[in-house]
Structures are given as C-alpha cells and as structure tokens.
Short mmCIF file of C-alpha atoms in Angstrom, two decimals:
data_model
loop_
_atom_site.label_atom_id
_atom_site.label_comp_id
_atom_site.label_asym_id
_atom_site.label_seq_id
_atom_site.Cartn_x
_atom_site.Cartn_y
_atom_site.Cartn_z
CA MET A 1 -17.15 22.92 19.55
CA LEU A 2 -15.46 19.95 20.67
CA GLU A 3 -15.00 18.72 17.00
CA LYS A 4 -14.27 21.81 15.69
CA THR A 5 -11.07 21.86 18.30
CA PHE A 6 -10.18 18.46 17.20
CA TYR A 7 -10.43 19.19 13.54
CA LYS A 8 -8.31 22.50 14.16
CA MET A 9 -5.69 20.64 15.72
CA MET A 10 -5.77 18.00 13.09
CA LEU A 11 -5.49 20.15 10.11
CA SER A 12 -3.90 23.46 11.22
CA LYS A 13 -0.13 22.05 11.29
CA SER A 14 -0.42 19.30 8.53
CA PHE A 15 0.49 21.37 5.48
CA PRO A 16 3.53 23.73 4.70
CA PHE A 17 1.34 25.86 2.53
CA PRO A 18 -2.08 27.76 3.24
CA VAL A 19 -5.24 25.42 3.08
CA LYS A 20 -8.88 26.60 3.51
CA VAL A 21 -11.13 24.40 5.35
CA THR A 22 -14.88 24.87 5.21
CA TYR A 23 -16.92 22.88 7.91
CA TRP A 24 -20.20 21.58 8.21
CA ASP A 25 -21.80 24.40 9.12
CA GLY A 26 -20.61 26.48 6.36
CA LYS A 27 -18.23 28.39 8.55
CA SER A 28 -14.40 28.56 6.88
CA GLU A 29 -10.84 29.18 8.27
CA VAL A 30 -7.46 29.42 6.48
CA TYR A 31 -4.87 27.71 8.34
CA GLY A 32 -1.43 28.86 7.38
CA ASN A 33 -0.30 32.49 6.06
CA GLY A 34 -0.99 33.51 2.48
CA THR A 35 -3.71 32.72 0.06
CA PRO A 36 -4.67 29.10 -0.36
CA GLU A 37 -4.89 27.29 -3.45
CA ILE A 38 -6.53 24.18 -2.28
CA GLU A 39 -9.89 24.01 -0.05
CA ILE A 40 -11.08 21.11 1.89
CA VAL A 41 -14.91 21.06 2.31
CA PHE A 42 -16.40 18.55 4.95
CA ASN A 43 -20.18 18.26 3.90
CA GLU A 44 -20.79 16.37 6.90
CA LYS A 45 -19.29 15.98 10.36
CA ILE A 46 -17.08 13.01 10.69
CA PRO A 47 -17.00 11.39 14.02
CA ILE A 48 -13.56 12.03 16.02
CA SER A 49 -13.32 8.32 17.08
CA ALA A 50 -13.75 7.24 13.38
CA ILE A 51 -10.50 9.42 12.36
CA THR A 52 -8.25 8.36 15.44
CA LYS A 53 -9.33 4.74 15.00
CA ASN A 54 -8.05 4.97 11.19
CA ALA A 55 -7.52 8.17 9.33
CA SER A 56 -6.70 7.03 6.10
CA LEU A 57 -9.88 4.56 6.13
CA THR A 58 -12.23 7.23 7.25
CA LEU A 59 -10.84 9.75 5.25
CA GLY A 60 -10.85 8.10 2.28
CA GLU A 61 -14.14 6.70 2.57
CA GLY A 62 -15.19 10.28 3.48
CA TYR A 63 -14.08 11.38 0.15
CA MET A 64 -15.55 8.27 -2.01
CA ASP A 65 -18.90 9.29 -0.19
CA LYS A 66 -18.69 13.20 -0.78
CA LYS A 67 -18.63 14.08 2.74
CA ILE A 68 -15.34 15.26 2.04
CA GLU A 69 -14.73 17.65 -1.06
CA ILE A 70 -11.24 18.78 -2.36
CA HIS A 71 -10.98 21.82 -4.37
CA GLY A 72 -7.60 22.22 -6.13
CA ASP A 73 -4.38 19.70 -6.39
CA ILE A 74 -5.30 16.67 -4.89
CA GLN A 75 -1.86 15.36 -4.98
CA LYS A 76 -0.45 18.48 -3.56
CA LEU A 77 -2.48 18.51 -0.60
CA ILE A 78 -1.65 14.99 0.21
CA MET A 79 2.09 15.28 -0.35
CA GLY A 80 2.11 18.31 1.95
CA ALA A 81 0.48 16.22 4.61
CA TYR A 82 3.51 13.77 4.31
CA GLU A 83 5.86 16.41 4.01
CA SER A 84 4.89 18.29 7.30
CA ALA A 85 6.56 17.41 10.18
CA ASP A 86 3.64 18.04 12.23
CA SER A 87 0.98 16.60 10.03
CA PHE A 88 -1.82 13.89 11.29
CA MET A 89 -0.38 11.62 8.62
CA ARG A 90 2.96 11.49 10.16
CA SER A 91 1.47 11.04 13.83
CA SER A 92 1.24 7.69 15.49
CA LYS A 93 -2.10 8.95 16.87
CA PHE A 94 -3.68 8.61 13.24
CA ARG A 95 -1.55 6.14 11.25
CA LYS A 96 -2.87 3.05 12.02
CA PHE A 97 -1.77 -0.26 9.85
CA ILE A 98 -3.45 -3.34 9.67
CA PRO A 99 -1.86 -6.43 10.72
CA LYS A 100 0.41 -8.51 8.35
CA THR A 101 -1.61 -11.42 7.06
CA LYS A 102 -0.48 -14.77 5.41
CA HIS A 103 -1.82 -15.46 1.82
CA THR A 104 -2.98 -18.72 0.97
CA GLU A 105 -3.02 -19.29 -2.79
CA LYS A 106 -6.70 -19.14 -2.89
CA GLN A 107 -6.71 -15.85 -1.00
CA SER A 108 -4.02 -14.54 -3.22
CA GLU A 109 -6.26 -15.56 -6.56
CA GLU A 110 -9.41 -13.73 -5.24
CA ASP A 111 -7.07 -10.55 -4.39
CA VAL A 112 -5.57 -10.24 -7.43
CA GLN A 113 -8.71 -10.79 -9.38
CA SER A 114 -10.54 -8.32 -7.54
CA HIS A 115 -8.46 -5.82 -8.82
CA TYR A 116 -7.05 -7.01 -11.93
CA ASP A 117 -10.23 -8.41 -13.31
CA ILE A 118 -12.42 -5.21 -13.15
CA GLY A 119 -12.16 -5.35 -16.81
CA ASN A 120 -9.49 -4.96 -19.65
CA ASP A 121 -11.79 -2.13 -21.02
CA PHE A 122 -11.32 -0.17 -17.98
CA TYR A 123 -7.51 -0.29 -17.97
CA LYS A 124 -7.41 0.47 -21.68
CA LEU A 125 -9.12 3.46 -21.03
CA TRP A 126 -6.12 5.18 -19.24
CA LEU A 127 -3.12 2.94 -19.49
CA ASP A 128 -0.95 3.27 -22.16
CA PRO A 129 -1.59 1.03 -25.74
CA THR A 130 1.25 -1.41 -24.05
CA MET A 131 -1.45 -2.14 -21.19
CA THR A 132 1.36 -2.01 -19.15
CA TYR A 133 0.31 -1.34 -15.14
CA SER A 134 3.61 -0.74 -13.49
CA CYS A 135 6.27 2.08 -13.15
CA ALA A 136 7.89 3.41 -16.27
CA TYR A 137 11.28 4.34 -17.11
CA PHE A 138 11.58 7.83 -18.42
CA GLU A 139 14.82 8.41 -20.09
CA ASP A 140 13.81 11.99 -20.83
CA GLY A 141 12.26 13.06 -17.75
CA ASN A 142 9.99 15.76 -19.42
CA THR A 143 7.94 13.44 -21.76
CA ASP A 144 4.30 12.87 -21.54
CA ASP A 145 4.81 9.83 -23.89
CA LEU A 146 4.00 7.17 -21.45
CA GLU A 147 4.17 4.38 -24.34
CA LYS A 148 7.63 5.29 -25.10
CA ALA A 149 8.48 5.18 -21.08
CA GLN A 150 6.81 1.77 -20.63
CA ILE A 151 8.73 0.24 -23.78
CA ALA A 152 12.06 1.91 -22.34
CA LYS A 153 11.19 0.19 -18.97
CA VAL A 154 10.67 -3.39 -20.38
CA HIS A 155 14.25 -2.95 -22.18
CA HIS A 156 15.94 -1.67 -19.35
CA ILE A 157 14.84 -4.90 -17.26
CA LEU A 158 15.61 -7.13 -19.97
CA ASN A 159 19.06 -5.44 -20.52
CA LYS A 160 19.92 -5.70 -16.89
CA LEU A 161 19.61 -9.55 -17.46
CA HIS A 162 22.32 -9.47 -19.99
CA PRO A 163 20.30 -12.06 -22.03
CA GLU A 164 21.60 -14.52 -24.13
CA LYS A 165 19.41 -15.62 -27.24
CA GLY A 166 17.93 -19.10 -27.06
CA LYS A 167 17.49 -19.15 -23.38
CA THR A 168 14.32 -19.25 -21.30
CA LEU A 169 12.71 -16.50 -19.00
CA LEU A 170 10.21 -16.83 -16.43
CA ASP A 171 7.85 -13.74 -15.60
CA ILE A 172 6.09 -13.93 -12.70
CA GLY A 173 2.83 -11.98 -12.50
CA CYS A 174 2.96 -11.34 -16.34
CA GLY A 175 0.34 -8.67 -16.42
CA TRP A 176 -1.00 -7.98 -19.89
CA GLY A 177 2.12 -9.39 -21.27
CA THR A 178 4.49 -6.82 -22.86
CA LEU A 179 7.41 -7.75 -20.97
CA MET A 180 7.49 -11.54 -21.72
CA LEU A 181 6.24 -10.93 -25.38
CA THR A 182 9.08 -8.23 -25.98
CA ALA A 183 12.02 -10.74 -24.72
CA ALA A 184 10.53 -13.45 -26.76
CA LYS A 185 10.23 -11.20 -30.28
CA GLU A 186 13.36 -8.78 -29.76
CA TYR A 187 15.67 -10.81 -27.45
CA GLY A 188 15.19 -14.31 -28.65
CA LEU A 189 14.03 -16.03 -25.63
CA LYS A 190 11.87 -18.79 -24.72
CA VAL A 191 9.31 -17.18 -22.27
CA THR A 192 6.67 -18.55 -19.93
CA GLY A 193 4.28 -15.91 -18.09
CA VAL A 194 2.15 -16.52 -15.07
CA THR A 195 -0.85 -14.68 -13.82
CA LEU A 196 -4.07 -15.38 -11.47
CA SER A 197 -5.91 -12.62 -13.60
CA GLU A 198 -8.25 -14.17 -15.74
CA GLU A 199 -8.77 -10.87 -17.77
CA GLN A 200 -5.00 -10.85 -18.15
CA TYR A 201 -4.37 -14.55 -19.14
CA LYS A 202 -6.92 -14.29 -22.18
CA LEU A 203 -5.42 -11.15 -23.29
CA VAL A 204 -1.95 -12.62 -23.33
CA GLN A 205 -3.11 -16.10 -24.77
CA LYS A 206 -4.68 -13.63 -27.62
CA ARG A 207 -1.16 -11.82 -28.18
CA ILE A 208 0.46 -14.98 -28.46
CA TYR A 209 -1.71 -16.03 -31.14
CA ASP A 210 -1.78 -12.96 -33.10
CA ASP A 211 2.02 -12.56 -32.97
CA GLY A 212 2.49 -16.29 -34.07
CA LEU A 213 4.71 -16.91 -30.90
CA GLU A 214 3.09 -20.24 -30.19
CA ASP A 215 6.25 -22.08 -30.38
CA VAL A 216 8.40 -19.93 -27.83
CA ALA A 217 5.73 -18.56 -25.53
CA GLU A 218 3.23 -19.53 -23.21
CA VAL A 219 1.34 -18.11 -20.26
CA LYS A 220 -0.38 -19.98 -17.52
CA LEU A 221 -3.05 -19.15 -15.30
CA GLU A 222 -1.71 -20.28 -11.92
CA ASP A 223 0.27 -19.40 -8.71
CA TYR A 224 3.83 -18.82 -9.00
CA ARG A 225 3.77 -21.55 -6.01
CA GLU A 226 2.29 -24.21 -8.37
CA LEU A 227 5.36 -24.11 -10.84
CA GLY A 228 6.52 -27.43 -9.71
CA ASP A 229 10.65 -28.27 -10.66
CA GLN A 230 10.74 -26.23 -13.47
CA LYS A 231 13.82 -24.08 -14.16
CA TRP A 232 14.62 -20.92 -16.28
CA ASP A 233 17.78 -19.04 -17.11
CA TYR A 234 15.88 -15.70 -16.44
CA ILE A 235 13.38 -14.69 -14.01
CA THR A 236 11.30 -11.41 -14.01
CA SER A 237 8.74 -10.13 -11.68
CA VAL A 238 7.26 -6.80 -11.80
CA GLY A 239 5.11 -5.23 -9.28
CA MET A 240 4.32 -8.58 -7.73
CA PHE A 241 5.83 -9.24 -4.44
CA GLU A 242 3.58 -6.42 -3.17
CA HIS A 243 0.72 -8.74 -3.33
CA VAL A 244 2.63 -11.84 -1.68
CA GLY A 245 1.96 -10.67 1.89
CA SER A 246 4.89 -10.11 4.47
CA GLU A 247 4.55 -14.02 5.58
CA ASN A 248 5.32 -15.16 2.17
CA LEU A 249 8.02 -13.04 1.17
CA PRO A 250 10.87 -15.60 2.20
CA GLU A 251 8.69 -18.16 0.10
CA TYR A 252 8.72 -15.96 -2.92
CA PHE A 253 12.44 -15.34 -3.01
CA ALA A 254 13.05 -18.93 -2.22
CA ASP A 255 10.83 -19.94 -5.03
CA VAL A 256 12.89 -17.74 -7.18
CA TYR A 257 15.99 -19.08 -6.27
CA LYS A 258 14.33 -22.46 -6.81
CA HIS A 259 13.06 -21.98 -10.55
CA LEU A 260 16.66 -20.46 -11.58
CA ASN A 261 19.06 -22.80 -13.30
CA ARG A 262 22.68 -22.72 -12.03
CA ASP A 263 24.27 -19.14 -12.63
CA GLY A 264 20.62 -17.64 -13.61
CA VAL A 265 19.85 -13.90 -13.08
CA ALA A 266 16.51 -12.50 -12.01
CA LEU A 267 15.05 -8.85 -12.22
CA ILE A 268 12.59 -8.40 -9.27
CA HIS A 269 10.88 -4.71 -9.59
CA GLY A 270 8.70 -3.71 -6.70
CA ILE A 271 7.40 -0.98 -4.40
CA THR A 272 9.58 -0.93 -1.40
CA ARG A 273 9.35 1.22 1.94
CA GLN A 274 12.84 2.53 2.99
CA GLN A 275 11.39 3.55 6.37
CA GLY A 276 9.76 -0.01 7.08
CA GLY A 277 6.86 -2.37 5.73
CA ALA A 278 3.48 -1.21 6.31
CA THR A 279 0.10 -1.70 4.44
CA ASN A 280 -2.88 1.10 4.27
CA ALA A 281 -6.16 0.26 5.51
CA TRP A 282 -8.14 2.23 2.96
CA ILE A 283 -6.05 0.74 -0.13
CA ASN A 284 -6.08 -2.48 1.27
CA LYS A 285 -9.98 -2.42 1.73
CA TYR A 286 -10.79 -0.79 -1.68
CA ILE A 287 -8.01 -1.12 -4.19
CA PHE A 288 -5.40 -4.01 -3.32
CA PRO A 289 -6.70 -6.55 -0.97
CA GLY A 290 -4.00 -8.47 0.76
CA GLY A 291 -1.43 -5.61 -0.32
CA TYR A 292 1.79 -5.08 1.73
CA ILE A 293 4.36 -2.72 1.10
CA PRO A 294 7.62 -4.46 2.40
CA GLY A 295 10.62 -2.59 3.92
CA LEU A 296 13.92 -2.12 2.44
CA GLN A 297 15.87 -4.22 5.31
CA GLU A 298 12.95 -6.84 5.13
CA ILE A 299 13.48 -7.46 1.52
CA VAL A 300 17.34 -7.46 1.53
CA GLY A 301 17.16 -9.90 4.23
CA ASP A 302 14.44 -12.20 2.37
CA ILE A 303 16.79 -12.01 -0.69
CA VAL A 304 19.72 -12.99 1.13
CA GLY A 305 18.08 -15.50 3.32
CA SER A 306 17.03 -17.36 -0.06
CA GLY A 307 20.27 -18.02 -1.11
CA LEU A 308 20.21 -15.14 -3.77
CA GLN A 309 23.09 -12.49 -4.41
CA ILE A 310 22.44 -8.75 -5.05
CA ALA A 311 24.18 -7.68 -8.03
CA ASP A 312 22.69 -4.28 -8.48
CA MET A 313 19.88 -2.24 -7.03
CA GLU A 314 18.17 0.89 -8.43
CA THR A 315 15.65 3.27 -7.15
CA LEU A 316 12.92 4.77 -9.62
CA ARG A 317 11.06 6.70 -7.02
CA ARG A 318 10.52 9.74 -9.43
CA HIS A 319 9.63 7.73 -12.62
CA TYR A 320 6.69 5.84 -10.60
CA GLN A 321 5.55 9.51 -9.36
CA ARG A 322 5.56 10.66 -13.14
CA THR A 323 3.76 7.53 -14.21
CA LEU A 324 1.16 8.16 -11.83
CA GLU A 325 0.58 11.71 -12.83
CA ILE A 326 0.34 10.49 -16.34
CA TRP A 327 -2.18 7.84 -15.23
CA ASP A 328 -4.27 10.27 -13.36
CA LYS A 329 -4.23 12.67 -16.23
CA ASN A 330 -5.65 10.10 -18.56
CA PHE A 331 -8.14 8.70 -15.79
CA ASN A 332 -9.43 12.32 -15.85
CA ASN A 333 -9.72 12.79 -19.78
CA ALA A 334 -11.85 9.59 -19.54
CA ARG A 335 -13.80 10.09 -16.33
CA GLU A 336 -17.01 10.69 -17.95
CA GLN A 337 -16.68 7.15 -19.65
CA ILE A 338 -15.58 5.66 -16.24
CA GLN A 339 -18.11 7.16 -14.14
CA ASP A 340 -20.77 6.14 -16.61
CA LYS A 341 -19.57 2.53 -16.64
CA MET A 342 -18.37 2.19 -12.95
CA GLY A 343 -20.44 4.87 -10.82
CA GLU A 344 -19.21 8.18 -9.13
CA ARG A 345 -18.32 6.19 -5.98
CA PHE A 346 -15.86 4.19 -7.81
CA THR A 347 -14.75 7.11 -9.65
CA ARG A 348 -13.80 9.09 -6.80
CA MET A 349 -11.91 6.28 -5.18
CA TRP A 350 -9.55 5.79 -8.20
CA ASP A 351 -9.10 9.26 -8.61
CA MET A 352 -7.93 9.72 -5.05
CA TYR A 353 -5.96 6.35 -5.24
CA LEU A 354 -3.99 7.51 -8.12
CA ASN A 355 -3.15 10.90 -6.63
CA ALA A 356 -2.42 9.50 -3.17
CA CYS A 357 0.08 7.11 -4.72
CA ALA A 358 1.59 9.80 -6.51
CA ALA A 359 2.06 12.14 -3.68
CA SER A 360 3.50 9.15 -1.78
CA PHE A 361 5.99 8.46 -4.14
CA GLU A 362 6.74 12.23 -4.39
CA SER A 363 7.32 12.52 -0.57
CA GLY A 364 9.79 9.49 -0.42
CA ASN A 365 6.94 7.82 2.17
CA ILE A 366 7.43 5.00 -0.30
CA ASP A 367 10.06 3.98 -3.09
CA VAL A 368 10.42 1.28 -5.93
CA ILE A 369 13.40 -0.18 -6.53
CA GLN A 370 14.78 -2.84 -9.11
CA TYR A 371 16.73 -5.71 -7.74
CA LEU A 372 18.93 -7.45 -9.96
CA LEU A 373 19.94 -10.82 -8.24
CA THR A 374 21.89 -13.92 -9.01
CA LYS A 375 21.94 -17.67 -8.22
CA GLY A 376 25.71 -18.07 -7.70
CA PRO A 377 28.39 -15.07 -7.26
CA SER A 378 26.57 -11.98 -7.71
CA GLY A 379 27.72 -10.66 -11.23
CA LYS A 380 29.38 -13.93 -12.25
CA ASN A 381 28.11 -13.83 -15.97
CA LEU A 382 27.36 -10.09 -16.02
CA PRO A 383 29.39 -7.37 -17.41
CA MET A 384 32.11 -5.64 -15.17
CA THR A 385 30.53 -2.67 -15.20
CA ARG A 386 26.75 -1.19 -15.20
CA ASN A 387 27.55 0.30 -18.47
CA TYR A 388 25.92 -2.68 -20.51
CA MET A 389 22.66 -1.81 -18.88
CA LEU A 390 22.38 1.39 -21.00
CA GLU A 391 23.32 0.02 -24.46
CA LYS A 392 20.69 0.24 -27.05
#
C-alpha cells in the first residue's frame, strides 16, 4: 500500500496530459483528465529507496530490464515529465547528479572508446551516409533528408570560419571525418583531425586514402592535449567538449587558444545547459561514461578566461531535436538487426536514450550552441555582418 501511495504521488502530477499506469498487481489507474494515449506498465515493484536515491538511473535500468514497459510515444512521455512544473523530473528529491570528475588522458580514451568503438557497422545502421554523429542543420525545417541536413551543418560551420584557401584547419574530435574532409576537398584547406576512437581513426584513414587526400589531410589517434606546440589557422570541434569534464573545460579552451595562429578563428559546437551544468547518472553509466553537459555561464566564463573572444553564438536546439527523432526512426527501422547483433537489453537502452535526448532538447532542458571564437579582437578578420554565414 505504501508503494502505491508513493507511485501515485510521483506520477499523478508529472504529466500535462492523461497517462494510464498499470501496476505490478495488474490494477490500473489513469492520472489526468481524458483518454490516455500512453500507458506505463510496472511489471515489477521497484523499491522506493532506489527511485529516491537516483530516479533517472533506477527508471532507466527498469526500462532496459523490462521491469517497466511504455506503450505509446516515449519521447512525448519524457518531454511531458520535463514540461510539468510538478513533475518528479524537476523535483530536487528525485534529480540526482553524480559529482563532477576530472578526466585524465587515459580515462578520456577509455570513455570515448566505450561509446564510439561499439562498431562502425552499428552506427551505419542508423546514421546517414556521411556518418555524422552530431546535430544536423535543417535549412528546410520539414525535411526528413538527414544526409542533406548533415552536409548543410558542415557547410554552416565552415562558412562561419570565413576560410581562405591554402590555410590550415584542426578538427578536435573529428568523428568519421566528414567535416575535415569537406574542408579539404571543397574549401582548399590543409586539415588535421584528432580522435581517440580506433574505429573512427581507421575509417578516416581509409577515406583520406580513397579520396587521394594524403597531401592535404591527416588524422591522429591521440588526445587533443598531446598536440604539442603546433598551430592552425582554424579550429573546429563538434560534440567534443561534452566529453572533457567540468574540471578540464578551462584547459580545453586554453588549448584551443594555444593552437590557433594569431587572428585565428574557431567554431566550437556543443551541448550546453542554459540552466547550469549537470550530468545524468543513467546516461553516464550506460551511454557516455564521463559525460558532462556544461552550463552556459560556465562555458562563457571558460572561453573568456582562456583569452578567446566570442564573435557569434547560435542555438540549434530544435535542429538537434529533429536530428534525434530521425535517428530514432532509423534505429527502429533497423531494430531487428540491432537486436540480433547487440541483444534486447542494449536495444531497449539505446531506443530510450535517443528518445530521452530528443525530449530533453524539445523541453529546453538542454540546448546545443555554436560558439564562433577568435584569437584576438572579436570578428577582426570576419565580415561586418552575419550575412556571409548563409552564402552558398
């Protein structure tokens, strides 16, 4: 009886729409007015102590282990929990964040490889053909063409740099290489990419060789902190600073400053919480070990503290929501293959992760921002207005 009272307290005001909840004893209740489109089924009783200790970890594991089933739109359910003012997702009693941790180079390598070295074959099943694993840029907001939107994102980033042919570019956390190779092929830049993922490194090497770009492109399997004193005219880093940890953010931006030539320009693209930095225990344990989403004030402080200046900032929150929705659609189109290869628990985990992230962006719980930075007076060598960023 005590458990039912607790669950009712937790769930009855957590959603701005009606939700049906079926408990472990087979009895159901509808919370909210109207006909529910979503049902939560508790196949097992989950201890109150576990939920209050860490709701995101306990409920995430409950879904992975089929202790919890969700019938209906998972993204809508989670978004509703973020949106409702009385939701357990917004209550300090339930929201637990693990402490900030410092990332050594060895820890960073292990963390990155645990996520990105799942296997290129896995990511090929649901990413677009460019193998771009970051927020796309939807010039046409209604399109489902993810490949077109990812290519548009690459051009949007490179155009912001206002690059000159023949100059050099460093891509920190280069992924599977689409941005750096586009910079070499279409912008005439000499490019260097760095990654800690062996799978990414091998594929980028192959792409460089296949495209005959050995004279203008190289990829390094090493930490960005191992680059010595080399300098570049431009630096890009997409979806990277989420991995460095709060304690290392000042060093990260100091390294961006260090590796830029005089009057150099950098475009840093990363997930940011406007409400302040945090990390989610379930995602940290199962998806992104060592991950930390920094707060906007924290990021701006670290940028300014490094000596860099901000020339422009752009939020792409809705673009990342759309990207994740398409990824999840692709993921579920390949669900049978993924489950045969990786198992049901893994598949449920990733489906929940993609939906939870889409909901988090939709609700404004997290954002993604592009920071255009300069070494020297902001915008010194950039056009006077932002119009140049949109030129084809």
